[in-house]
Short mmCIF file of C-alpha atoms and ligand atoms in Angstrom, two decimals:
data_model
loop_
_atom_site.label_atom_id
_atom_site.label_comp_id
_atom_site.label_asym_id
_atom_site.label_seq_id
_atom_site.Cartn_x
_atom_site.Cartn_y
_atom_site.Cartn_z
CA MET A 1 -20.22 1.11 -15.72
CA GLN A 2 -19.01 -1.66 -15.62
CA PRO A 3 -18.57 -3.80 -12.23
CA ILE A 4 -15.49 -3.66 -9.79
CA SER A 5 -14.81 -7.96 -10.00
CA ALA A 6 -11.69 -7.84 -8.43
CA VAL A 7 -9.75 -6.00 -5.79
CA ILE A 8 -6.07 -5.06 -5.56
CA PHE A 9 -4.59 -4.11 -2.24
CA ASP A 10 -1.27 -2.25 -1.37
CA VAL A 11 -0.13 -3.83 2.07
CA ASP A 12 2.12 -1.35 3.70
CA GLY A 13 -0.53 1.26 5.06
CA VAL A 14 -3.53 -0.07 4.06
CA LEU A 15 -3.54 -4.06 5.55
CA LEU A 16 -0.05 -3.81 8.08
CA ASP A 17 0.86 -1.11 9.66
CA SER A 18 4.10 -1.57 9.10
CA PRO A 19 7.59 0.15 10.42
CA HIS A 20 8.63 1.67 7.37
CA GLU A 21 8.39 5.48 8.46
CA ALA A 22 10.17 4.60 11.44
CA ALA A 23 12.91 2.59 9.93
CA TRP A 24 13.61 5.25 7.32
CA ARG A 25 13.93 8.02 10.22
CA GLN A 26 16.16 5.51 12.41
CA ALA A 27 18.99 4.95 9.21
CA LEU A 28 18.99 8.71 8.71
CA ALA A 29 21.34 9.53 11.64
CA GLY A 30 24.23 10.17 10.29
CA LEU A 31 23.43 11.32 6.67
CA ALA A 32 20.70 14.35 8.59
CA GLU A 33 18.74 14.96 11.41
CA PRO A 34 16.03 12.16 11.85
CA GLY A 35 13.29 14.40 12.81
CA ARG A 36 13.34 16.34 9.79
CA LEU A 37 11.81 13.79 8.30
CA THR A 38 8.66 13.93 9.71
CA GLY A 39 5.33 12.19 9.20
CA GLU A 40 3.81 14.46 6.51
CA LEU A 41 7.25 14.58 4.28
CA TYR A 42 7.61 10.91 4.65
CA GLN A 43 4.02 10.54 2.93
CA ALA A 44 4.18 12.88 0.78
CA VAL A 45 7.32 12.02 -1.13
CA VAL A 46 8.38 8.30 0.27
CA ALA A 47 5.73 6.39 1.02
CA GLY A 48 4.84 3.45 -1.69
CA LYS A 49 7.63 4.14 -3.53
CA PRO A 50 10.39 1.35 -3.85
CA ARG A 51 13.25 1.60 -1.72
CA LEU A 52 16.06 3.74 -4.09
CA ASP A 53 13.55 5.93 -5.37
CA GLY A 54 12.71 6.60 -1.52
CA ALA A 55 15.56 6.98 0.06
CA ARG A 56 16.10 9.69 -3.07
CA ALA A 57 13.21 11.32 -2.59
CA VAL A 58 13.79 11.85 1.11
CA LEU A 59 17.41 13.16 0.50
CA ALA A 60 16.48 15.35 -1.81
CA ALA A 61 14.12 17.16 0.17
CA LEU A 62 16.70 17.34 3.22
CA GLY A 63 18.87 18.53 0.69
CA VAL A 64 21.74 15.96 1.54
CA PRO A 65 23.45 15.05 -1.43
CA GLU A 66 22.03 12.21 -3.26
CA ASP A 67 24.58 10.30 -3.50
CA ARG A 68 24.24 9.20 -0.69
CA ALA A 69 20.86 7.16 -1.14
CA GLU A 70 22.36 3.93 -1.71
CA ASP A 71 23.88 3.49 1.53
CA TYR A 72 21.03 5.37 3.19
CA ALA A 73 18.39 2.51 1.45
CA THR A 74 20.79 -0.17 2.72
CA ALA A 75 20.58 1.49 6.42
CA LYS A 76 17.16 1.19 5.97
CA GLN A 77 16.65 -2.30 5.07
CA ALA A 78 18.88 -3.23 8.22
CA VAL A 79 17.00 -1.63 10.69
CA LEU A 80 13.50 -2.73 8.66
CA SER A 81 14.57 -6.22 9.49
CA ALA A 82 15.29 -6.27 12.56
CA MET A 83 12.11 -4.82 13.49
CA ILE A 84 9.79 -7.06 11.54
CA ALA A 85 12.08 -10.05 13.32
CA ALA A 86 11.47 -8.12 16.39
CA GLY A 87 7.21 -8.37 15.58
CA GLN A 88 7.26 -4.28 15.42
CA PHE A 89 4.18 -4.44 12.98
CA THR A 90 0.25 -4.92 13.77
CA VAL A 91 -2.13 -5.69 11.30
CA PHE A 92 -5.17 -3.08 10.55
CA ASP A 93 -8.07 -4.91 11.52
CA ASP A 94 -11.02 -2.56 9.04
CA GLY A 95 -8.21 -3.49 5.75
CA VAL A 96 -8.77 -7.72 7.16
CA ALA A 97 -11.66 -7.39 7.52
CA PHE A 98 -12.36 -5.69 4.24
CA LEU A 99 -10.38 -8.31 2.45
CA ARG A 100 -12.41 -10.72 4.36
CA ASP A 101 -15.76 -9.18 3.32
CA LEU A 102 -14.88 -9.00 -0.20
CA LYS A 103 -13.63 -12.67 -0.94
CA ARG A 104 -16.73 -14.00 1.07
CA ARG A 105 -18.79 -11.93 -2.17
CA GLY A 106 -16.65 -13.87 -4.39
CA LEU A 107 -14.90 -10.97 -5.75
CA LYS A 108 -10.49 -11.60 -6.49
CA ILE A 109 -8.24 -10.28 -4.09
CA ALA A 110 -4.78 -9.15 -5.16
CA ALA A 111 -1.92 -7.94 -3.16
CA ALA A 112 0.39 -5.42 -4.82
CA SER A 113 3.18 -3.94 -2.67
CA SER A 114 7.04 -2.79 -4.00
CA SER A 115 8.38 -3.87 -0.79
CA LYS A 116 10.29 -7.43 -0.37
CA ASN A 117 8.97 -7.23 3.08
CA ALA A 118 5.83 -7.36 3.03
CA ASN A 119 5.34 -11.07 2.36
CA ARG A 120 7.71 -11.49 5.52
CA MET A 121 5.66 -9.73 7.54
CA MET A 122 1.40 -10.63 6.13
CA ALA A 123 3.24 -14.54 6.45
CA LEU A 124 3.41 -13.86 10.81
CA ILE A 125 -0.31 -12.56 10.61
CA GLU A 126 -2.50 -14.98 11.53
CA LEU A 127 -6.57 -14.35 10.60
CA PRO A 128 -9.56 -14.64 12.40
CA GLY A 129 -10.88 -18.58 12.65
CA GLY A 130 -7.24 -19.31 11.26
CA GLY A 131 -4.97 -19.26 8.07
CA ARG A 132 -2.13 -16.48 7.35
CA LEU A 133 -2.73 -13.32 5.48
CA LEU A 134 -0.20 -14.03 3.60
CA ASP A 135 -2.32 -16.64 2.10
CA ALA A 136 -5.77 -15.03 1.55
CA PHE A 137 -4.59 -13.59 -1.91
CA ASP A 138 -5.59 -15.11 -5.39
CA ALA A 139 -2.92 -13.62 -6.68
CA ASN A 140 0.58 -12.03 -5.08
CA LEU A 141 2.39 -10.01 -6.35
CA CYS A 142 4.33 -8.20 -3.64
CA GLY A 143 8.26 -7.17 -4.08
CA CYS A 144 7.81 -9.09 -7.83
CA GLU A 145 11.10 -7.41 -9.92
CA VAL A 146 9.36 -4.62 -11.79
CA ALA A 147 11.05 -2.36 -14.10
CA HIS A 148 9.33 0.77 -12.49
CA GLY A 149 7.95 1.30 -9.62
CA LYS A 150 4.87 2.80 -8.92
CA PRO A 151 3.53 5.68 -9.93
CA ASP A 152 3.83 3.63 -12.80
CA PRO A 153 0.89 1.47 -13.11
CA GLU A 154 3.15 -1.70 -14.34
CA ILE A 155 2.51 -4.06 -10.45
CA PHE A 156 -1.29 -3.72 -10.74
CA ARG A 157 -0.62 -4.45 -14.50
CA ARG A 158 0.80 -7.46 -13.60
CA ALA A 159 -2.06 -8.05 -10.95
CA ALA A 160 -4.74 -7.68 -13.46
CA ASP A 161 -2.59 -10.02 -15.56
CA ALA A 162 -2.63 -12.43 -12.63
CA LEU A 163 -6.31 -12.76 -12.02
CA ALA A 164 -7.53 -12.16 -15.59
CA THR A 165 -9.37 -9.67 -14.53
CA ALA A 166 -9.66 -6.69 -17.58
CA PRO A 167 -7.97 -3.22 -15.48
CA ALA A 168 -11.37 -1.61 -15.60
CA GLN A 169 -12.91 -4.28 -13.55
CA CYS A 170 -10.28 -3.54 -10.69
CA LEU A 171 -10.09 -1.25 -7.49
CA VAL A 172 -6.58 -0.65 -6.74
CA VAL A 173 -6.79 0.88 -1.99
CA GLU A 174 -3.59 2.82 -1.62
CA ASP A 175 -2.84 4.99 1.45
CA ALA A 176 -0.24 6.82 -0.81
CA GLY A 177 -0.18 9.33 -3.32
CA ALA A 178 2.46 7.19 -5.42
CA GLY A 179 -0.41 4.65 -5.36
CA ILE A 180 -3.29 6.25 -6.45
CA ALA A 181 -1.51 7.73 -9.58
CA ALA A 182 -0.23 4.40 -10.39
CA GLY A 183 -3.97 2.87 -10.18
CA ARG A 184 -4.87 5.39 -12.44
CA ALA A 185 -2.18 5.33 -14.67
CA GLY A 186 -3.47 1.60 -14.80
CA GLY A 187 -6.87 2.80 -16.16
CA MET A 188 -8.11 1.33 -12.64
CA ARG A 189 -10.97 1.94 -10.10
CA THR A 190 -8.79 3.92 -6.75
CA LEU A 191 -9.65 3.12 -3.53
CA GLY A 192 -7.23 6.04 -1.31
CA ILE A 193 -7.43 5.30 2.72
CA ALA A 194 -5.92 7.83 4.97
CA ARG A 195 -4.73 6.92 8.29
CA HIS A 196 -2.78 10.12 8.75
CA GLY A 197 -5.24 12.97 8.42
CA ASP A 198 -3.88 13.05 5.24
CA ALA A 199 -7.10 12.28 2.91
CA ALA A 200 -5.59 16.31 1.37
CA LEU A 201 -2.82 13.72 -0.64
CA LEU A 202 -5.57 11.20 -1.91
CA VAL A 203 -8.08 13.64 -3.26
CA ALA A 204 -5.02 15.44 -4.93
CA ALA A 205 -3.86 12.23 -6.42
CA GLN A 206 -7.85 12.29 -7.53
CA ALA A 207 -8.64 8.59 -5.81
CA GLU A 208 -11.91 8.29 -6.57
CA LEU A 209 -12.94 7.97 -3.07
CA VAL A 210 -11.49 8.53 -0.40
CA VAL A 211 -12.03 6.95 3.42
CA THR A 212 -10.57 7.13 6.86
CA SER A 213 -12.02 3.72 7.71
CA LEU A 214 -11.73 0.81 5.04
CA SER A 215 -15.03 0.02 7.55
CA HIS A 216 -16.74 3.30 5.61
CA VAL A 217 -16.88 1.16 2.22
CA ASP A 218 -19.84 0.42 0.99
CA VAL A 219 -19.21 -3.22 -0.65
CA ILE A 220 -22.52 -4.41 -1.45
CA CYS A 221 -22.64 -2.01 -4.17
CA LEU A 222 -19.85 -3.16 -5.76
CA HIS A 223 -20.84 -5.47 -8.58
CA GLU A 224 -22.59 -2.57 -10.03
CA GLY A 225 -19.58 -0.99 -10.31
CA ARG A 226 -20.39 1.70 -7.55
CA LEU A 227 -17.57 2.83 -5.66
CA ARG A 228 -19.45 5.29 -2.61
CA ALA A 229 -19.42 5.08 0.92
CA ARG A 230 -21.58 3.50 3.25
CA PRO A 231 -24.94 5.43 3.95
CA ILE A 232 -25.30 6.60 7.79
MG1 LIG B 301 1.01 1.94 1.38
#
């Protein structure tokens, strides 16, 4: 088995508890009842996708004509921007501790979020001991223009290229089924983080390992290519 020598992080839902879901819901008023966008529906059809794809998926699931998707996506971005400016997001401490542990052990680290907002948020996160989360990566592909969003593997492939690492030696960390599918399509190893009781979605997407906290991952044996939870 090849060693795992680089780790590519999705950001929203993995490193940051960001307000995307709330913004989608708030922006839905006027098009449909916001309450109909449940957390379950959000994780199943929106999470991880580029903005316009997410808008289309919500409207299709709620039976609203798709020609409203651009308006919806624009409204969502406006709501989200205001939430970010107001500091309405937090960092997942287990995610940051995991990332720092990997770096200490010499693994290369990339960020690969579909969202153009990820860098804005990460610039505002100070790490324990100094420095910003935004500056913790060896490569940062967040919000870069890709021809195809997740579940297409393009953004992850570009991250692997930027890290000069073969896809088979890259581990993708994702909270969304679309992201796990993208990692697998890119020929990478996949780790699912289920923070919302939605492990079944990540298992269905065939994540190699699913955990409920990134502190559960056995970091020591990654260099042997083994991906497993820590023995308890
Ligand atoms: Mg995500």
